[in-house]
């Protein structure tokens, strides 16, 4: 083992001794405790418990007016601003739609937290896997360079261009490895944030779906059309609820324009009441009812700008309907695209696996090692091809995992089963 690998092993062991490893199941289950979920739940409870108001009445105003700084000469009035015809019913429906929107938003937030965790898990596993392969590939290139440098001193036919090519390949592998480490650090940092645990060091992959088993599962679901977008899809329902809200807001606006009786007022003048009692005591004409006043307000909606707001609300309904239909089409397109990508990854994986079995580079390497005087460059080239094939397979394997989760997310399965680990073999 060279010094570089030894140092890497020491660092890994050191971090593992003080860090914390999570199972995939453990990471997924933290989604329901995510800060975003609790915050949205608070919003939902607040909206749900908001006072809906008094039926038929929009506002209540109670007023006391003192006259001439005389506490016995006070006029009390009660003014009720009324709602339009059908406004109470429309307002209740609008409020119900808003509550439904907030409740549905809670589901979408859970879906988002789940998707974030799945994608971060897959990203980290992919980059760690490829990092390991690139390390092995660079070891092969370094061995090749050493062999070629020796050959250049003893073999007059040696082509220096071959050495330059291997050195360039080594630099490319180093650049790719650095990129892997960068993306691995990003995925690890994201998981630390999602888990709210800065001691997170890695993922325990015990029980994860082997790629061949996952491939068979996906194929069976594709054959049975288990991956579908139904009309009640959780993502589509968001836009349907938005459309319902705009329709109820439009109906509410129309009801508000039918407010012909704007208000009813009741007033009692204590000073006038005392005056009438005094007139009665003086045996003069009196009327105690003069202390009471009834006021009725009438509006003429057709003479106001109310109809303009109704037109605007109708425009909002049309816009929401267009967004609803457009999103359905776009989601169906993206879903079909992801399904096709799944099929593509399956085909690509089978081709790579068949090619690997056909060539069987590992067996060729073992067989070649049995020969005495085997060319070390040939041995290293066989190793190089094995690792490159493994890198290609890694791209396909993790692409399959990632696309599988994307399809489950679009179809609403992730949200439907938030505590289920879809990467765990059942």
mmCIF file of C-alpha atoms in Angstrom:
data_model
loop_
_atom_site.group_PDB
_atom_site.id
_atom_site.type_symbol
_atom_site.label_atom_id
_atom_site.label_comp_id
_atom_site.label_asym_id
_atom_site.label_seq_id
_atom_site.Cartn_x
_atom_site.Cartn_y
_atom_site.Cartn_z
ATOM 1 C CA UNK A 1 0.000 0.000 0.000
ATOM 2 C CA UNK A 2 1.472 3.367 -0.998
ATOM 3 C CA UNK A 3 1.762 6.364 1.328
ATOM 4 C CA UNK A 4 -1.221 8.161 -0.220
ATOM 5 C CA UNK A 5 -3.618 5.285 0.397
ATOM 6 C CA UNK A 6 -2.211 4.775 3.888
ATOM 7 C CA UNK A 7 -2.818 8.444 4.723
ATOM 8 C CA UNK A 8 -6.345 8.269 3.344
ATOM 9 C CA UNK A 9 -7.081 5.168 5.451
ATOM 10 C CA UNK A 10 -5.735 6.856 8.600
ATOM 11 C CA UNK A 11 -7.923 9.912 7.982
ATOM 12 C CA UNK A 12 -11.011 7.790 7.389
ATOM 13 C CA UNK A 13 -10.411 5.754 10.544
ATOM 14 C CA UNK A 14 -9.777 8.908 12.558
ATOM 15 C CA UNK A 15 -12.972 10.564 11.403
ATOM 16 C CA UNK A 16 -14.961 7.375 11.920
ATOM 17 C CA UNK A 17 -13.736 7.166 15.499
ATOM 18 C CA UNK A 18 -15.184 10.562 16.385
ATOM 19 C CA UNK A 19 -17.946 10.948 13.758
ATOM 20 C CA UNK A 20 -21.394 9.512 13.375
ATOM 21 C CA UNK A 21 -22.703 7.204 10.673
ATOM 22 C CA UNK A 22 -26.395 7.062 9.715
ATOM 23 C CA UNK A 23 -28.357 4.284 8.073
ATOM 24 C CA UNK A 24 -30.335 5.250 4.975
ATOM 25 C CA UNK A 25 -33.521 4.441 6.873
ATOM 26 C CA UNK A 26 -32.441 6.708 9.719
ATOM 27 C CA UNK A 27 -31.836 9.601 7.325
ATOM 28 C CA UNK A 28 -35.192 9.176 5.566
ATOM 29 C CA UNK A 29 -37.159 9.071 8.817
ATOM 30 C CA UNK A 30 -35.831 12.477 9.876
ATOM 31 C CA UNK A 31 -37.812 14.105 7.039
ATOM 32 C CA UNK A 32 -40.996 14.343 9.147
ATOM 33 C CA UNK A 33 -39.036 16.219 11.830
ATOM 34 C CA UNK A 34 -37.603 18.725 9.376
ATOM 35 C CA UNK A 35 -37.856 22.379 10.413
ATOM 36 C CA UNK A 36 -39.764 23.177 7.210
ATOM 37 C CA UNK A 37 -42.428 20.605 8.083
ATOM 38 C CA UNK A 38 -42.992 21.938 11.615
ATOM 39 C CA UNK A 39 -43.106 25.520 10.317
ATOM 40 C CA UNK A 40 -45.723 24.648 7.698
ATOM 41 C CA UNK A 41 -47.746 22.731 10.308
ATOM 42 C CA UNK A 42 -47.824 25.885 12.439
ATOM 43 C CA UNK A 43 -49.086 27.899 9.462
ATOM 44 C CA UNK A 44 -51.778 25.310 8.778
ATOM 45 C CA UNK A 45 -52.987 25.281 12.393
ATOM 46 C CA UNK A 46 -53.072 29.087 12.445
ATOM 47 C CA UNK A 47 -55.170 29.311 9.272
ATOM 48 C CA UNK A 48 -57.442 26.473 10.388
ATOM 49 C CA UNK A 49 -58.138 28.099 13.763
ATOM 50 C CA UNK A 50 -58.704 31.592 12.371
ATOM 51 C CA UNK A 51 -62.135 32.975 13.355
ATOM 52 C CA UNK A 52 -64.400 32.740 10.267
ATOM 53 C CA UNK A 53 -66.516 35.745 11.249
ATOM 54 C CA UNK A 54 -70.212 36.235 12.020
ATOM 55 C CA UNK A 55 -72.646 35.155 9.274
ATOM 56 C CA UNK A 56 -74.245 38.031 7.308
ATOM 57 C CA UNK A 57 -72.201 40.656 9.193
ATOM 58 C CA UNK A 58 -68.961 42.100 7.840
ATOM 59 C CA UNK A 59 -68.062 44.600 10.592
ATOM 60 C CA UNK A 60 -69.475 45.722 13.939
ATOM 61 C CA UNK A 61 -68.876 49.262 15.184
ATOM 62 C CA UNK A 62 -69.856 50.467 18.671
ATOM 63 C CA UNK A 63 -69.503 54.193 19.368
ATOM 64 C CA UNK A 64 -70.120 56.446 22.382
ATOM 65 C CA UNK A 65 -70.293 60.222 21.796
ATOM 66 C CA UNK A 66 -70.277 62.650 24.739
ATOM 67 C CA UNK A 67 -71.881 66.066 24.219
ATOM 68 C CA UNK A 68 -70.799 69.288 25.956
ATOM 69 C CA UNK A 69 -68.539 67.301 28.312
ATOM 70 C CA UNK A 70 -71.651 66.113 30.122
ATOM 71 C CA UNK A 71 -71.518 62.466 31.186
ATOM 72 C CA UNK A 72 -75.320 62.430 31.299
ATOM 73 C CA UNK A 73 -75.468 63.592 27.708
ATOM 74 C CA UNK A 74 -73.954 60.639 25.843
ATOM 75 C CA UNK A 75 -75.146 59.103 22.604
ATOM 76 C CA UNK A 76 -74.485 55.399 22.072
ATOM 77 C CA UNK A 77 -74.611 53.879 18.604
ATOM 78 C CA UNK A 78 -74.208 50.406 17.125
ATOM 79 C CA UNK A 79 -73.475 50.045 13.417
ATOM 80 C CA UNK A 80 -73.566 46.720 11.582
ATOM 81 C CA UNK A 81 -71.958 46.584 8.140
ATOM 82 C CA UNK A 82 -73.681 43.792 6.247
ATOM 83 C CA UNK A 83 -72.447 41.320 3.698
ATOM 84 C CA UNK A 84 -73.795 40.979 0.191
ATOM 85 C CA UNK A 85 -76.264 38.369 -0.974
ATOM 86 C CA UNK A 86 -74.442 35.014 -0.918
ATOM 87 C CA UNK A 87 -71.289 36.595 0.490
ATOM 88 C CA UNK A 88 -71.384 34.559 3.712
ATOM 89 C CA UNK A 89 -71.562 31.262 1.809
ATOM 90 C CA UNK A 90 -68.866 32.326 -0.664
ATOM 91 C CA UNK A 91 -66.619 33.531 2.151
ATOM 92 C CA UNK A 92 -66.963 30.189 3.954
ATOM 93 C CA UNK A 93 -66.072 28.299 0.771
ATOM 94 C CA UNK A 94 -63.105 30.564 0.125
ATOM 95 C CA UNK A 95 -61.832 30.031 3.674
ATOM 96 C CA UNK A 96 -62.266 26.261 3.296
ATOM 97 C CA UNK A 97 -60.223 26.337 0.076
ATOM 98 C CA UNK A 98 -57.459 28.320 1.810
ATOM 99 C CA UNK A 99 -57.346 25.770 4.643
ATOM 100 C CA UNK A 100 -57.167 22.962 2.085
ATOM 101 C CA UNK A 101 -54.304 24.742 0.310
ATOM 102 C CA UNK A 102 -52.333 25.074 3.548
ATOM 103 C CA UNK A 103 -52.938 21.429 4.455
ATOM 104 C CA UNK A 104 -51.846 20.326 1.002
ATOM 105 C CA UNK A 105 -48.757 22.532 1.272
ATOM 106 C CA UNK A 106 -47.770 20.460 4.317
ATOM 107 C CA UNK A 107 -47.782 17.345 2.119
ATOM 108 C CA UNK A 108 -45.676 19.056 -0.533
ATOM 109 C CA UNK A 109 -43.155 20.196 2.077
ATOM 110 C CA UNK A 110 -42.784 16.622 3.346
ATOM 111 C CA UNK A 111 -42.275 15.503 -0.255
ATOM 112 C CA UNK A 112 -39.585 18.133 -0.699
ATOM 113 C CA UNK A 113 -37.738 17.080 2.470
ATOM 114 C CA UNK A 114 -37.890 13.432 1.385
ATOM 115 C CA UNK A 115 -36.620 14.183 -2.115
ATOM 116 C CA UNK A 116 -33.769 16.293 -0.704
ATOM 117 C CA UNK A 117 -32.640 13.421 1.510
ATOM 118 C CA UNK A 118 -32.881 10.738 -1.169
ATOM 119 C CA UNK A 119 -30.974 12.832 -3.693
ATOM 120 C CA UNK A 120 -28.268 13.764 -1.168
ATOM 121 C CA UNK A 121 -27.865 10.091 -0.193
ATOM 122 C CA UNK A 122 -27.534 8.984 -3.820
ATOM 123 C CA UNK A 123 -25.183 11.862 -4.647
ATOM 124 C CA UNK A 124 -22.872 11.055 -1.733
ATOM 125 C CA UNK A 125 -22.812 7.308 -2.439
ATOM 126 C CA UNK A 126 -22.117 7.938 -6.125
ATOM 127 C CA UNK A 127 -19.274 10.379 -5.539
ATOM 128 C CA UNK A 128 -17.663 8.197 -2.867
ATOM 129 C CA UNK A 129 -17.860 5.171 -5.163
ATOM 130 C CA UNK A 130 -16.337 7.063 -8.095
ATOM 131 C CA UNK A 131 -13.679 8.638 -5.848
ATOM 132 C CA UNK A 132 -12.516 5.173 -4.835
ATOM 133 C CA UNK A 133 -12.374 4.067 -8.483
ATOM 134 C CA UNK A 134 -10.469 7.173 -9.566
ATOM 135 C CA UNK A 135 -7.941 6.542 -6.792
ATOM 136 C CA UNK A 136 -7.420 3.027 -8.152
ATOM 137 C CA UNK A 137 -7.178 4.362 -11.699
ATOM 138 C CA UNK A 138 -4.525 6.910 -10.713
ATOM 139 C CA UNK A 139 -2.544 4.151 -8.996
ATOM 140 C CA UNK A 140 -2.585 2.256 -12.294
ATOM 141 C CA UNK A 141 -1.452 5.334 -14.212
ATOM 142 C CA UNK A 142 1.362 6.009 -11.728
ATOM 143 C CA UNK A 143 2.546 2.422 -12.093
ATOM 144 C CA UNK A 144 2.377 2.797 -15.862
ATOM 145 C CA UNK A 145 4.455 5.972 -15.714
ATOM 146 C CA UNK A 146 7.123 4.260 -13.593
ATOM 147 C CA UNK A 147 7.320 1.319 -16.005
ATOM 148 C CA UNK A 148 7.501 3.623 -19.026
ATOM 149 C CA UNK A 149 10.177 5.804 -17.455
ATOM 150 C CA UNK A 150 12.334 2.698 -16.974
ATOM 151 C CA UNK A 151 11.626 1.529 -20.529
ATOM 152 C CA UNK A 152 12.631 4.924 -21.911
ATOM 153 C CA UNK A 153 16.137 4.396 -20.566
ATOM 154 C CA UNK A 154 16.649 0.872 -21.927
ATOM 155 C CA UNK A 155 14.462 0.599 -25.035
ATOM 156 C CA UNK A 156 15.573 2.765 -27.986
ATOM 157 C CA UNK A 157 12.254 2.091 -29.744
ATOM 158 C CA UNK A 158 10.235 3.481 -26.867
ATOM 159 C CA UNK A 159 7.858 6.251 -27.943
ATOM 160 C CA UNK A 160 7.951 9.184 -25.531
ATOM 161 C CA UNK A 161 4.498 10.206 -26.787
ATOM 162 C CA UNK A 162 3.064 7.142 -25.012
ATOM 163 C CA UNK A 163 4.437 8.377 -21.694
ATOM 164 C CA UNK A 164 3.029 11.853 -22.292
ATOM 165 C CA UNK A 165 -0.395 10.357 -23.059
ATOM 166 C CA UNK A 166 -0.442 8.367 -19.806
ATOM 167 C CA UNK A 167 0.632 11.438 -17.829
ATOM 168 C CA UNK A 168 -2.235 13.390 -19.421
ATOM 169 C CA UNK A 169 -4.651 10.576 -18.601
ATOM 170 C CA UNK A 170 -3.435 10.687 -15.005
ATOM 171 C CA UNK A 171 -4.048 14.440 -14.824
ATOM 172 C CA UNK A 172 -7.564 13.976 -16.240
ATOM 173 C CA UNK A 173 -8.264 11.288 -13.650
ATOM 174 C CA UNK A 174 -6.965 13.606 -10.916
ATOM 175 C CA UNK A 175 -9.250 16.427 -12.120
ATOM 176 C CA UNK A 176 -12.236 14.058 -12.201
ATOM 177 C CA UNK A 177 -11.379 12.783 -8.724
ATOM 178 C CA UNK A 178 -11.143 16.324 -7.346
ATOM 179 C CA UNK A 179 -14.578 17.033 -8.809
ATOM 180 C CA UNK A 180 -15.933 13.881 -7.149
ATOM 181 C CA UNK A 181 -14.536 14.965 -3.798
ATOM 182 C CA UNK A 182 -16.032 18.425 -4.245
ATOM 183 C CA UNK A 183 -19.494 17.015 -4.975
ATOM 184 C CA UNK A 184 -19.115 14.501 -2.142
ATOM 185 C CA UNK A 185 -18.327 17.353 0.271
ATOM 186 C CA UNK A 186 -21.396 19.255 -0.970
ATOM 187 C CA UNK A 187 -23.639 16.210 -0.507
ATOM 188 C CA UNK A 188 -22.158 15.552 2.939
ATOM 189 C CA UNK A 189 -22.669 19.191 3.962
ATOM 190 C CA UNK A 190 -26.257 19.053 2.779
ATOM 191 C CA UNK A 191 -26.909 15.917 4.812
ATOM 192 C CA UNK A 192 -25.364 17.542 7.887
ATOM 193 C CA UNK A 193 -27.795 20.427 7.447
ATOM 194 C CA UNK A 194 -30.782 18.159 6.806
ATOM 195 C CA UNK A 195 -29.930 15.989 9.803
ATOM 196 C CA UNK A 196 -28.966 19.001 11.920
ATOM 197 C CA UNK A 197 -25.910 17.019 12.941
ATOM 198 C CA UNK A 198 -22.415 18.295 12.166
ATOM 199 C CA UNK A 199 -20.941 14.991 13.408
ATOM 200 C CA UNK A 200 -22.334 13.129 10.392
ATOM 201 C CA UNK A 201 -19.498 11.294 8.616
ATOM 202 C CA UNK A 202 -21.041 8.703 6.349
ATOM 203 C CA UNK A 203 -23.872 6.404 5.332
ATOM 204 C CA UNK A 204 -24.374 2.819 6.440
ATOM 205 C CA UNK A 205 -25.648 1.134 3.258
ATOM 206 C CA UNK A 206 -26.731 -2.091 4.947
ATOM 207 C CA UNK A 207 -29.837 -3.449 3.205
ATOM 208 C CA UNK A 208 -29.721 -1.104 0.215
ATOM 209 C CA UNK A 209 -31.276 -2.473 -2.956
ATOM 210 C CA UNK A 210 -28.608 -4.273 -5.021
ATOM 211 C CA UNK A 211 -28.726 -2.784 -8.489
ATOM 212 C CA UNK A 212 -29.773 -6.083 -10.112
ATOM 213 C CA UNK A 213 -32.689 -6.439 -7.685
ATOM 214 C CA UNK A 214 -33.722 -2.810 -8.193
ATOM 215 C CA UNK A 215 -33.549 -3.310 -11.948
ATOM 216 C CA UNK A 216 -35.925 -6.285 -11.744
ATOM 217 C CA UNK A 217 -38.284 -4.307 -9.496
ATOM 218 C CA UNK A 218 -38.358 -1.345 -11.888
ATOM 219 C CA UNK A 219 -38.892 -3.623 -14.889
ATOM 220 C CA UNK A 220 -41.846 -5.331 -13.212
ATOM 221 C CA UNK A 221 -43.400 -1.961 -12.365
ATOM 222 C CA UNK A 222 -42.889 -0.735 -15.925
ATOM 223 C CA UNK A 223 -44.507 -3.858 -17.354
ATOM 224 C CA UNK A 224 -47.532 -3.533 -15.041
ATOM 225 C CA UNK A 225 -47.807 0.255 -15.608
ATOM 226 C CA UNK A 226 -47.412 0.797 -11.864
ATOM 227 C CA UNK A 227 -45.770 4.165 -12.509
ATOM 228 C CA UNK A 228 -48.662 6.505 -13.357
ATOM 229 C CA UNK A 229 -49.864 10.075 -12.919
ATOM 230 C CA UNK A 230 -53.479 9.981 -11.773
ATOM 231 C CA UNK A 231 -55.881 12.930 -11.688
ATOM 232 C CA UNK A 232 -55.435 13.191 -7.922
ATOM 233 C CA UNK A 233 -51.654 13.465 -8.196
ATOM 234 C CA UNK A 234 -50.315 15.493 -5.275
ATOM 235 C CA UNK A 235 -48.366 17.893 -7.506
ATOM 236 C CA UNK A 236 -51.269 18.439 -9.909
ATOM 237 C CA UNK A 237 -53.638 18.913 -6.984
ATOM 238 C CA UNK A 238 -51.691 22.006 -5.929
ATOM 239 C CA UNK A 239 -52.710 23.781 -9.120
ATOM 240 C CA UNK A 240 -56.254 22.412 -8.868
ATOM 241 C CA UNK A 241 -56.560 23.891 -5.378
ATOM 242 C CA UNK A 242 -55.177 27.204 -6.661
ATOM 243 C CA UNK A 243 -57.853 27.135 -9.369
ATOM 244 C CA UNK A 244 -60.557 26.373 -6.774
ATOM 245 C CA UNK A 245 -59.358 29.308 -4.669
ATOM 246 C CA UNK A 246 -59.535 31.709 -7.615
ATOM 247 C CA UNK A 247 -63.016 30.474 -8.505
ATOM 248 C CA UNK A 248 -64.224 30.942 -4.928
ATOM 249 C CA UNK A 249 -62.580 34.371 -4.791
ATOM 250 C CA UNK A 250 -64.393 35.299 -7.998
ATOM 251 C CA UNK A 251 -67.728 34.159 -6.520
ATOM 252 C CA UNK A 252 -66.964 36.101 -3.350
ATOM 253 C CA UNK A 253 -66.203 39.230 -5.370
ATOM 254 C CA UNK A 254 -69.504 38.861 -7.212
ATOM 255 C CA UNK A 255 -71.347 38.425 -3.919
ATOM 256 C CA UNK A 256 -69.713 41.579 -2.546
ATOM 257 C CA UNK A 257 -71.091 43.567 -5.490
ATOM 258 C CA UNK A 258 -74.588 42.466 -4.486
ATOM 259 C CA UNK A 259 -74.357 44.417 -1.249
ATOM 260 C CA UNK A 260 -77.516 46.524 -1.634
ATOM 261 C CA UNK A 261 -78.071 46.970 2.089
ATOM 262 C CA UNK A 262 -74.730 48.345 3.258
ATOM 263 C CA UNK A 263 -75.418 48.765 6.962
ATOM 264 C CA UNK A 264 -77.953 48.965 9.761
ATOM 265 C CA UNK A 265 -77.412 51.367 12.652
ATOM 266 C CA UNK A 266 -79.008 51.657 16.072
ATOM 267 C CA UNK A 267 -78.499 54.685 18.350
ATOM 268 C CA UNK A 268 -79.565 55.704 21.841
ATOM 269 C CA UNK A 269 -79.202 59.325 23.048
ATOM 270 C CA UNK A 270 -79.122 59.352 26.845
ATOM 271 C CA UNK A 271 -79.351 63.147 26.959
ATOM 272 C CA UNK A 272 -82.480 63.176 24.816
ATOM 273 C CA UNK A 273 -83.961 60.459 26.985
ATOM 274 C CA UNK A 274 -83.417 62.579 30.121
ATOM 275 C CA UNK A 275 -84.919 65.610 28.363
ATOM 276 C CA UNK A 276 -88.067 63.657 27.501
ATOM 277 C CA UNK A 277 -88.370 62.446 31.095
ATOM 278 C CA UNK A 278 -88.072 66.063 32.278
ATOM 279 C CA UNK A 279 -90.844 67.100 29.860
ATOM 280 C CA UNK A 280 -92.986 64.279 31.184
ATOM 281 C CA UNK A 281 -92.382 65.392 34.762
ATOM 282 C CA UNK A 282 -93.322 68.937 33.731
ATOM 283 C CA UNK A 283 -96.518 67.508 32.239
ATOM 284 C CA UNK A 284 -95.479 68.608 28.766
ATOM 285 C CA UNK A 285 -95.711 66.634 25.510
ATOM 286 C CA UNK A 286 -93.001 64.008 25.471
ATOM 287 C CA UNK A 287 -91.892 60.977 23.453
ATOM 288 C CA UNK A 288 -89.304 58.649 24.975
ATOM 289 C CA UNK A 289 -88.779 57.015 21.567
ATOM 290 C CA UNK A 290 -87.073 60.174 20.328
ATOM 291 C CA UNK A 291 -83.980 58.961 22.173
ATOM 292 C CA UNK A 292 -83.749 56.019 19.796
ATOM 293 C CA UNK A 293 -82.620 56.105 16.167
ATOM 294 C CA UNK A 294 -82.677 53.444 13.453
ATOM 295 C CA UNK A 295 -80.420 53.966 10.435
ATOM 296 C CA UNK A 296 -80.412 51.963 7.197
ATOM 297 C CA UNK A 297 -77.758 52.385 4.461
ATOM 298 C CA UNK A 298 -78.381 51.456 0.834
ATOM 299 C CA UNK A 299 -75.682 51.167 -1.866
ATOM 300 C CA UNK A 300 -75.883 51.148 -5.642
ATOM 301 C CA UNK A 301 -73.183 48.677 -6.799
ATOM 302 C CA UNK A 302 -73.750 49.390 -10.486
ATOM 303 C CA UNK A 303 -72.605 52.986 -9.912
ATOM 304 C CA UNK A 304 -69.272 51.957 -8.338
ATOM 305 C CA UNK A 305 -66.051 50.322 -9.568
ATOM 306 C CA UNK A 306 -67.127 46.938 -8.134
ATOM 307 C CA UNK A 307 -67.751 45.326 -11.550
ATOM 308 C CA UNK A 308 -64.134 46.082 -12.533
ATOM 309 C CA UNK A 309 -62.812 43.991 -9.651
ATOM 310 C CA UNK A 310 -65.161 41.168 -10.692
ATOM 311 C CA UNK A 311 -63.694 41.253 -14.196
ATOM 312 C CA UNK A 312 -60.179 41.104 -12.725
ATOM 313 C CA UNK A 313 -61.108 38.105 -10.589
ATOM 314 C CA UNK A 314 -62.555 36.359 -13.626
ATOM 315 C CA UNK A 315 -59.272 37.010 -15.415
ATOM 316 C CA UNK A 316 -57.428 35.443 -12.469
ATOM 317 C CA UNK A 317 -59.649 32.351 -12.753
ATOM 318 C CA UNK A 318 -58.822 31.978 -16.446
ATOM 319 C CA UNK A 319 -55.109 32.398 -15.693
ATOM 320 C CA UNK A 320 -55.230 29.784 -12.893
ATOM 321 C CA UNK A 321 -57.046 27.362 -15.186
ATOM 322 C CA UNK A 322 -54.405 27.843 -17.878
ATOM 323 C CA UNK A 323 -51.615 27.226 -15.328
ATOM 324 C CA UNK A 324 -53.425 24.096 -14.124
ATOM 325 C CA UNK A 325 -53.767 22.627 -17.618
ATOM 326 C CA UNK A 326 -50.229 23.671 -18.603
ATOM 327 C CA UNK A 327 -48.703 22.099 -15.500
ATOM 328 C CA UNK A 328 -50.555 18.825 -16.133
ATOM 329 C CA UNK A 329 -49.102 18.686 -19.638
ATOM 330 C CA UNK A 330 -45.584 19.622 -18.479
ATOM 331 C CA UNK A 331 -45.613 17.112 -15.619
ATOM 332 C CA UNK A 332 -46.816 14.364 -17.942
ATOM 333 C CA UNK A 333 -44.018 15.222 -20.369
ATOM 334 C CA UNK A 334 -41.360 15.184 -17.621
ATOM 335 C CA UNK A 335 -42.793 11.976 -16.183
ATOM 336 C CA UNK A 336 -42.695 10.262 -19.575
ATOM 337 C CA UNK A 337 -39.144 11.518 -20.042
ATOM 338 C CA UNK A 338 -38.081 10.041 -16.683
ATOM 339 C CA UNK A 339 -39.775 6.732 -17.520
ATOM 340 C CA UNK A 340 -37.861 6.630 -20.804
ATOM 341 C CA UNK A 341 -34.648 7.448 -18.926
ATOM 342 C CA UNK A 342 -35.310 4.505 -16.612
ATOM 343 C CA UNK A 343 -35.702 2.230 -19.618
ATOM 344 C CA UNK A 344 -32.517 3.674 -21.109
ATOM 345 C CA UNK A 345 -30.532 3.043 -17.915
ATOM 346 C CA UNK A 346 -31.807 -0.540 -17.778
ATOM 347 C CA UNK A 347 -30.729 -1.180 -21.380
ATOM 348 C CA UNK A 348 -27.380 0.522 -20.825
ATOM 349 C CA UNK A 349 -26.718 -1.453 -17.645
ATOM 350 C CA UNK A 350 -27.497 -4.751 -19.348
ATOM 351 C CA UNK A 351 -25.203 -3.868 -22.263
ATOM 352 C CA UNK A 352 -22.327 -2.995 -19.922
ATOM 353 C CA UNK A 353 -22.867 -6.120 -17.872
ATOM 354 C CA UNK A 354 -23.073 -8.327 -20.965
ATOM 355 C CA UNK A 355 -19.947 -6.700 -22.336
ATOM 356 C CA UNK A 356 -18.170 -7.271 -19.025
ATOM 357 C CA UNK A 357 -19.142 -10.952 -19.016
ATOM 358 C CA UNK A 358 -18.165 -11.306 -22.654
ATOM 359 C CA UNK A 359 -14.747 -9.724 -22.284
ATOM 360 C CA UNK A 360 -14.217 -10.846 -18.667
ATOM 361 C CA UNK A 361 -11.205 -8.599 -18.193
ATOM 362 C CA UNK A 362 -10.688 -9.808 -14.635
ATOM 363 C CA UNK A 363 -10.363 -13.408 -15.836
ATOM 364 C CA UNK A 364 -8.050 -12.285 -18.629
ATOM 365 C CA UNK A 365 -5.872 -10.505 -16.094
ATOM 366 C CA UNK A 366 -5.726 -13.566 -13.868
ATOM 367 C CA UNK A 367 -4.898 -15.790 -16.817
ATOM 368 C CA UNK A 368 -2.270 -13.396 -18.121
ATOM 369 C CA UNK A 369 -0.587 -13.308 -14.722
ATOM 370 C CA UNK A 370 0.036 -17.054 -15.009
ATOM 371 C CA UNK A 371 2.428 -16.473 -17.888
ATOM 372 C CA UNK A 372 6.041 -15.892 -17.006
ATOM 373 C CA UNK A 373 7.529 -12.706 -18.324
ATOM 374 C CA UNK A 374 4.150 -11.061 -18.780
ATOM 375 C CA UNK A 375 4.362 -7.490 -20.052
ATOM 376 C CA UNK A 376 3.585 -5.205 -17.068
ATOM 377 C CA UNK A 377 2.103 -2.564 -19.391
ATOM 378 C CA UNK A 378 -0.389 -5.100 -20.721
ATOM 379 C CA UNK A 379 -1.330 -6.056 -17.162
ATOM 380 C CA UNK A 380 -1.828 -2.416 -16.221
ATOM 381 C CA UNK A 381 -3.862 -1.740 -19.380
ATOM 382 C CA UNK A 382 -6.194 -4.607 -18.476
ATOM 383 C CA UNK A 383 -6.582 -3.141 -14.974
ATOM 384 C CA UNK A 384 -7.239 0.277 -16.515
ATOM 385 C CA UNK A 385 -10.025 -1.109 -18.714
ATOM 386 C CA UNK A 386 -11.620 -2.882 -15.747
ATOM 387 C CA UNK A 387 -11.721 0.333 -13.699
ATOM 388 C CA UNK A 388 -13.015 2.438 -16.607
ATOM 389 C CA UNK A 389 -15.821 -0.053 -17.144
ATOM 390 C CA UNK A 390 -16.643 0.156 -13.426
ATOM 391 C CA UNK A 391 -16.792 3.960 -13.696
ATOM 392 C CA UNK A 392 -19.216 3.699 -16.614
ATOM 393 C CA UNK A 393 -21.316 1.262 -14.628
ATOM 394 C CA UNK A 394 -21.315 3.616 -11.627
ATOM 395 C CA UNK A 395 -22.789 6.390 -13.796
ATOM 396 C CA UNK A 396 -25.549 4.041 -14.944
ATOM 397 C CA UNK A 397 -26.218 2.475 -11.533
ATOM 398 C CA UNK A 398 -26.620 5.748 -9.654
ATOM 399 C CA UNK A 399 -28.492 7.257 -12.585
ATOM 400 C CA UNK A 400 -30.943 4.381 -12.190
ATOM 401 C CA UNK A 401 -31.272 4.980 -8.432
ATOM 402 C CA UNK A 402 -31.731 8.724 -8.957
ATOM 403 C CA UNK A 403 -34.284 8.361 -11.751
ATOM 404 C CA UNK A 404 -36.233 5.769 -9.776
ATOM 405 C CA UNK A 405 -36.637 8.240 -6.901
ATOM 406 C CA UNK A 406 -37.583 11.032 -9.340
ATOM 407 C CA UNK A 407 -40.376 8.884 -10.779
ATOM 408 C CA UNK A 408 -41.635 7.994 -7.290
ATOM 409 C CA UNK A 409 -41.592 11.677 -6.362
ATOM 410 C CA UNK A 410 -43.511 12.769 -9.461
ATOM 411 C CA UNK A 411 -46.094 10.019 -9.054
ATOM 412 C CA UNK A 412 -46.650 11.039 -5.428
ATOM 413 C CA UNK A 413 -45.466 7.750 -3.916
ATOM 414 C CA UNK A 414 -42.812 9.420 -1.745
ATOM 415 C CA UNK A 415 -45.401 11.669 -0.122
ATOM 416 C CA UNK A 416 -47.915 8.850 0.187
ATOM 417 C CA UNK A 417 -45.452 6.748 2.209
ATOM 418 C CA UNK A 418 -43.170 9.266 3.982
ATOM 419 C CA UNK A 419 -41.639 6.772 6.426
ATOM 420 C CA UNK A 420 -40.983 4.048 3.852
ATOM 421 C CA UNK A 421 -37.411 3.605 2.642
ATOM 422 C CA UNK A 422 -37.645 3.035 -1.113
ATOM 423 C CA UNK A 423 -33.912 2.287 -1.337
ATOM 424 C CA UNK A 424 -34.196 -0.545 1.171
ATOM 425 C CA UNK A 425 -34.792 -4.057 -0.130
ATOM 426 C CA UNK A 426 -37.995 -5.298 1.478
#
